[in-house]
PDB file of N, CA and C in Angstrom:
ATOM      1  N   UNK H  29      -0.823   8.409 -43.035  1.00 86.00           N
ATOM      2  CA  UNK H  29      -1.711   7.565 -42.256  1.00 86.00           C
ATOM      3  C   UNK H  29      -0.939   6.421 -41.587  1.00 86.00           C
ATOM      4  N   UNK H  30       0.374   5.707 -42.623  1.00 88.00           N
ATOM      5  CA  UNK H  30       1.063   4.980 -41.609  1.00 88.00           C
ATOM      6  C   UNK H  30       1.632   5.296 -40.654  1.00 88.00           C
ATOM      7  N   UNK H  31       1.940   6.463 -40.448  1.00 90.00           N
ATOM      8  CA  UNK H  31       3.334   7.113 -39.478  1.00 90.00           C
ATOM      9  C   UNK H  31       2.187   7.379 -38.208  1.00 90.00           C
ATOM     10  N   UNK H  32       1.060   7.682 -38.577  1.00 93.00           N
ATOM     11  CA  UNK H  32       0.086   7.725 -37.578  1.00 93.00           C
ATOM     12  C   UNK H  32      -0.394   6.048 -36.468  1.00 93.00           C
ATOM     13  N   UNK H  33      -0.732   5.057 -37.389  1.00 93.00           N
ATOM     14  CA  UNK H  33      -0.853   4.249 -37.043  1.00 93.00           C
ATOM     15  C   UNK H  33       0.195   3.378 -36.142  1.00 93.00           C
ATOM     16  N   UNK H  34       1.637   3.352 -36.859  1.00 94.00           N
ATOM     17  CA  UNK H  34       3.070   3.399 -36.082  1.00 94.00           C
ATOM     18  C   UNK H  34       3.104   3.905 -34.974  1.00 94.00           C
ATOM     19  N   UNK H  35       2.512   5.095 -34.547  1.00 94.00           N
ATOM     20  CA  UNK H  35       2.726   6.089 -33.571  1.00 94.00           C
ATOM     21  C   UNK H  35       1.933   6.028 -32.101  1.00 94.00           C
ATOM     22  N   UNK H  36       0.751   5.467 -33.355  1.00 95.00           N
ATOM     23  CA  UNK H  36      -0.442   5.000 -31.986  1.00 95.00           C
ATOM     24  C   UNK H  36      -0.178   3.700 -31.124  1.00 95.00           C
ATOM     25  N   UNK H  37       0.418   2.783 -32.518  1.00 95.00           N
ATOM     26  CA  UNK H  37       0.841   1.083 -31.559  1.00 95.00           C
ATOM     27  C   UNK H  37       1.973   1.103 -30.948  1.00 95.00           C
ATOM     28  N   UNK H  38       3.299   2.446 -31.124  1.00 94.00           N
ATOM     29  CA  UNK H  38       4.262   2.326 -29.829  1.00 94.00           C
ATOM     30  C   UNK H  38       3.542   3.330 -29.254  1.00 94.00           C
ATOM     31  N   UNK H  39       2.668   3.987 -29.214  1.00 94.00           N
ATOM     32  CA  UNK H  39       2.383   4.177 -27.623  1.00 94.00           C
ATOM     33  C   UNK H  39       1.584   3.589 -26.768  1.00 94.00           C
ATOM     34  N   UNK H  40       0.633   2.457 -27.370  1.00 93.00           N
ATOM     35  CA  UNK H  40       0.193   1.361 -26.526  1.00 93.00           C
ATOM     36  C   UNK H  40       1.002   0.229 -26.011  1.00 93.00           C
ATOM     37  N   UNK H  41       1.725   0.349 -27.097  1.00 93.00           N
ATOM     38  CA  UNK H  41       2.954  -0.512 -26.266  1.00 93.00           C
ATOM     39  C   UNK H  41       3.910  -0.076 -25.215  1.00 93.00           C
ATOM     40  N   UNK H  42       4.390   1.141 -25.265  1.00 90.00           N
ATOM     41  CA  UNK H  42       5.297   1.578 -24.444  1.00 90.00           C
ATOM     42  C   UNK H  42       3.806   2.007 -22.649  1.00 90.00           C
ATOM     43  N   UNK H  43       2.978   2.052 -23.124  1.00 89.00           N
ATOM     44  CA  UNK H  43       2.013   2.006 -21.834  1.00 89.00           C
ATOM     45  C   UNK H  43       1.719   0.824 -21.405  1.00 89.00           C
ATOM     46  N   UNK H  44       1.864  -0.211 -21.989  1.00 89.00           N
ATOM     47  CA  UNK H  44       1.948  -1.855 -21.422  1.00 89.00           C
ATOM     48  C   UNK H  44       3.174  -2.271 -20.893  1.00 89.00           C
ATOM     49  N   UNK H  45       4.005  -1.768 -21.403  1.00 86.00           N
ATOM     50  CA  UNK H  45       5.260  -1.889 -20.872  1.00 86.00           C
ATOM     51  C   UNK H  45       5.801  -1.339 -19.633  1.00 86.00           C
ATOM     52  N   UNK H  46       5.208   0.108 -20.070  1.00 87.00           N
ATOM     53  CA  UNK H  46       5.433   0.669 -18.765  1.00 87.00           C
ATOM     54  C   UNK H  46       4.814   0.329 -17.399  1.00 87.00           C
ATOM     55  N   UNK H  47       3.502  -0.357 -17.403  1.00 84.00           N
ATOM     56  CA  UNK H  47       2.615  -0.723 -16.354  1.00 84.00           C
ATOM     57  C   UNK H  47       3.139  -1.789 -14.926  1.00 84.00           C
ATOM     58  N   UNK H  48       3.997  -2.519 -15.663  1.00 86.00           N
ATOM     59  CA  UNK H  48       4.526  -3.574 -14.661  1.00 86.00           C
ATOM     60  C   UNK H  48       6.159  -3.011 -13.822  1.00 86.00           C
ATOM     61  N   UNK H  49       6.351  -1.952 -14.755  1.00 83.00           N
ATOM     62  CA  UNK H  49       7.843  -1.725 -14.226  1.00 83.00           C
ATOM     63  C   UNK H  49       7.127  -0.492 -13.102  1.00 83.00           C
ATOM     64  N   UNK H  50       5.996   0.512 -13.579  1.00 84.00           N
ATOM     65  CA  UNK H  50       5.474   1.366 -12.782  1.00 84.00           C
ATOM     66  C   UNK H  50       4.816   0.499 -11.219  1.00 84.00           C
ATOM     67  N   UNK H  51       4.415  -0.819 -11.624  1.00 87.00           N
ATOM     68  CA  UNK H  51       3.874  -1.314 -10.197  1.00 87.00           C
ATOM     69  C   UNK H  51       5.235  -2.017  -9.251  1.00 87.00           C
ATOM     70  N   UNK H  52       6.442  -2.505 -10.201  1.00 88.00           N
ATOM     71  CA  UNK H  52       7.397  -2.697  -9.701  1.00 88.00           C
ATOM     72  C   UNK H  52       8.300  -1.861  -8.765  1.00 88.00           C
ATOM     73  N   UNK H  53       8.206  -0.550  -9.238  1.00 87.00           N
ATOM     74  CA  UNK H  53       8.607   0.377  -8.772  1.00 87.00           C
ATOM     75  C   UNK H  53       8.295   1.226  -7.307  1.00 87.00           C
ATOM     76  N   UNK H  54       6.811   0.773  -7.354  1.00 88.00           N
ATOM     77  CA  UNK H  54       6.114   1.184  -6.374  1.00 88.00           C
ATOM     78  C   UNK H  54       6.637   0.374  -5.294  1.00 88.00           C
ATOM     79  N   UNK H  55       6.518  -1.254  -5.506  1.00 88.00           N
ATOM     80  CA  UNK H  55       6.282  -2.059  -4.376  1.00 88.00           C
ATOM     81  C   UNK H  55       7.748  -1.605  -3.875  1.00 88.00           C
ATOM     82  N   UNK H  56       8.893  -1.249  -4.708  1.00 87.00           N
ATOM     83  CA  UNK H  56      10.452  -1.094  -3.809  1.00 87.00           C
ATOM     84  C   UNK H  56      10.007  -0.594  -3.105  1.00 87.00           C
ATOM     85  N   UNK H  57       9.698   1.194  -3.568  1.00 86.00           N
ATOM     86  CA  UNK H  57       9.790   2.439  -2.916  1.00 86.00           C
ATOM     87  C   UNK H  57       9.043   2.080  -1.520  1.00 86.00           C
ATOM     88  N   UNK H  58       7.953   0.984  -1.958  1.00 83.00           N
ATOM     89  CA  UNK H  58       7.227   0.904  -0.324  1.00 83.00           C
ATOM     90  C   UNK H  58       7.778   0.120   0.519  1.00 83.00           C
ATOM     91  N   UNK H  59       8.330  -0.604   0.040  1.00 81.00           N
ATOM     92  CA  UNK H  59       9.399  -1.703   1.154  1.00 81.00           C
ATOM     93  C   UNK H  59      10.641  -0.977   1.610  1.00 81.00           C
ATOM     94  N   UNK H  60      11.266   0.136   1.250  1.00 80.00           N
ATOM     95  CA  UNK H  60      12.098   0.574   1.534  1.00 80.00           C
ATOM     96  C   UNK H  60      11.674   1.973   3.068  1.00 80.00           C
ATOM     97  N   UNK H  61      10.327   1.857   2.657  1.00 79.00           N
ATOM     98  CA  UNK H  61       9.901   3.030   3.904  1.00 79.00           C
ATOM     99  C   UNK H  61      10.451   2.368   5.405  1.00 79.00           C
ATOM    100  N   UNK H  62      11.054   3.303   6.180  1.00 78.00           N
ATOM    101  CA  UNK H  62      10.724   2.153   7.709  1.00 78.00           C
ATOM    102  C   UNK H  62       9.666   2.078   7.926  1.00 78.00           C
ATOM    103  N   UNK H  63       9.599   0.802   8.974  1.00 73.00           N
ATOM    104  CA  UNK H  63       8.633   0.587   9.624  1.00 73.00           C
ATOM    105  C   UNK H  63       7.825   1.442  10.578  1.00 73.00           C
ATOM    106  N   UNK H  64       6.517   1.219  11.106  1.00 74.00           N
ATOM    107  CA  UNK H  64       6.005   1.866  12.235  1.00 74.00           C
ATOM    108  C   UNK H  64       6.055   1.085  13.471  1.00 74.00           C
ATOM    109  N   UNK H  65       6.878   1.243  14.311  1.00 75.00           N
ATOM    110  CA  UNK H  65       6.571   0.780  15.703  1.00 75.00           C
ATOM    111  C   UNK H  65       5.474   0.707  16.649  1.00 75.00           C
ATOM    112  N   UNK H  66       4.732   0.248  16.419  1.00 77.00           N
ATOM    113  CA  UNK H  66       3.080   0.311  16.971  1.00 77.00           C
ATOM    114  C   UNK H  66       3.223  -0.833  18.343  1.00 77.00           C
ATOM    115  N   UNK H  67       3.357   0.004  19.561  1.00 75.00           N
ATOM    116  CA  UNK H  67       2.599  -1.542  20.602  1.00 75.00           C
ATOM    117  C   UNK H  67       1.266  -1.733  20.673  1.00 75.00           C
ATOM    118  N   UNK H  68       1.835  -3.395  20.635  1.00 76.00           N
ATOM    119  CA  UNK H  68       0.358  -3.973  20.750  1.00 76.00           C
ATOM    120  C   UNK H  68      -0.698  -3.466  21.912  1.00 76.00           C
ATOM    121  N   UNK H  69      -2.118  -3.303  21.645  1.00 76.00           N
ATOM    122  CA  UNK H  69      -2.592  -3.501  22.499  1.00 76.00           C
ATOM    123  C   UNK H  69      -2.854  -4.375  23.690  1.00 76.00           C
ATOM    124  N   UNK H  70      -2.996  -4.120  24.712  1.00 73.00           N
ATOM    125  CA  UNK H  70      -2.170  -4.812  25.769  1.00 73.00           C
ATOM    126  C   UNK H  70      -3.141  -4.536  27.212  1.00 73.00           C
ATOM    127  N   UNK H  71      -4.632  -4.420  27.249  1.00 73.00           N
ATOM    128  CA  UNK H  71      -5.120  -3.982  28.029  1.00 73.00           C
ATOM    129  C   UNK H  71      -4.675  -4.130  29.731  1.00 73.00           C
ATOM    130  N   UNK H  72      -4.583  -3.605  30.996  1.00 75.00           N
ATOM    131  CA  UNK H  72      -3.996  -4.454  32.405  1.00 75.00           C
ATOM    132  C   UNK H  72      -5.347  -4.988  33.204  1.00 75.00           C
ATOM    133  N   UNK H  73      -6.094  -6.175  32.730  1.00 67.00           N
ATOM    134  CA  UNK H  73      -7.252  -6.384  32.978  1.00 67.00           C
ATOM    135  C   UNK H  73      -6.947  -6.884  35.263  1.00 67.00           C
ATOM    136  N   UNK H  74      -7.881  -6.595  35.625  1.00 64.00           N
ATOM    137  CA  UNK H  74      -8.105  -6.496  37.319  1.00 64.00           C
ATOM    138  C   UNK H  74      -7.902  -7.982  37.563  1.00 64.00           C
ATOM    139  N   UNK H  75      -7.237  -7.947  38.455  1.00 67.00           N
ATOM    140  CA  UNK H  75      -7.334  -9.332  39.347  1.00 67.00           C
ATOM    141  C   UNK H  75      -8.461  -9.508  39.742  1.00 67.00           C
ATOM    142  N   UNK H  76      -8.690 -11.062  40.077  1.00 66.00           N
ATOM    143  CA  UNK H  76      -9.856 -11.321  39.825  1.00 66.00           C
ATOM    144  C   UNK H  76     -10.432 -11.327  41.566  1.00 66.00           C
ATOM    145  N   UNK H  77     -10.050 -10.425  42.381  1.00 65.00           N
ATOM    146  CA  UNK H  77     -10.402 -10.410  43.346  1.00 65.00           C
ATOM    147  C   UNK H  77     -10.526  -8.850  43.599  1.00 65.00           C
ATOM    148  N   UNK H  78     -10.124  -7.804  42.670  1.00 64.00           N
ATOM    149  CA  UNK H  78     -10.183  -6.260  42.796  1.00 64.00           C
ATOM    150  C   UNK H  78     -11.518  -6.171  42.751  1.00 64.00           C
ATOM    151  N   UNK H  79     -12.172  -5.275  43.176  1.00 70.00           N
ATOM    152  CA  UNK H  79     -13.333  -4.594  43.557  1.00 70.00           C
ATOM    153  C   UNK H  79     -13.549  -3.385  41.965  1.00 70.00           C
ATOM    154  N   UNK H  80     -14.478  -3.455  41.578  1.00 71.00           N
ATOM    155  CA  UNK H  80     -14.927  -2.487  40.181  1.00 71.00           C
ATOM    156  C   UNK H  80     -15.942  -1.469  40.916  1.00 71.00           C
ATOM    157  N   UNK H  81     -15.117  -0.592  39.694  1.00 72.00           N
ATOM    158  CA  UNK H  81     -16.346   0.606  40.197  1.00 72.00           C
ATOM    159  C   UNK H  81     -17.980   0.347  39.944  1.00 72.00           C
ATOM    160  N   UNK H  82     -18.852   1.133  40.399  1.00 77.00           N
ATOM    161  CA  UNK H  82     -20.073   0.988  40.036  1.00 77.00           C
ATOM    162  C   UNK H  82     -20.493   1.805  38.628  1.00 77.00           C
ATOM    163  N   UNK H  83     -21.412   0.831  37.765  1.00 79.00           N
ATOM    164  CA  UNK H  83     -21.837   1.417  36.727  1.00 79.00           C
ATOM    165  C   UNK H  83     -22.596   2.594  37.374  1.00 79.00           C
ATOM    166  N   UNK H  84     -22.072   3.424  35.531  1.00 77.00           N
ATOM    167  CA  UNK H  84     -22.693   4.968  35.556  1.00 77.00           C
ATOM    168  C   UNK H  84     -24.052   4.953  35.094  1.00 77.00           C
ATOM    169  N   UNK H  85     -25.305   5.320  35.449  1.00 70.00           N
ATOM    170  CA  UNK H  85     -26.599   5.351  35.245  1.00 70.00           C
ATOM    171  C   UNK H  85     -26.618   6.461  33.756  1.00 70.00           C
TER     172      UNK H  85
END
């Protein structure tokens, strides 16, 4: 019954332990991805003297 009880508290421990090095691990692996090059949106809005089409009914 002790070797049981022993057995159960290192493996709650080794799962507490493991939890911070598993989120540590993550954040590298994700900082190490490249980046995405995304351009900004950037609409080419009309001078303010261009003529617009007519709304569609």
């Amino acid at each position: 019954m002790k070797i049981l009880i022993e057995l159960l508290l290192y493996t709650v421990l080794g799962a507490l332990l493991a939890w911070p090095c598993w989120l540590l691990l993550r954040r590298v692996r994700h900082a190490r991805r490249p980046l995405r090059c995304v351009q900004p949106y950037r609409p080419q809005l009309p001078s303010s003297g261009a003529v617009t089409p007519p709304r569609a009914e």
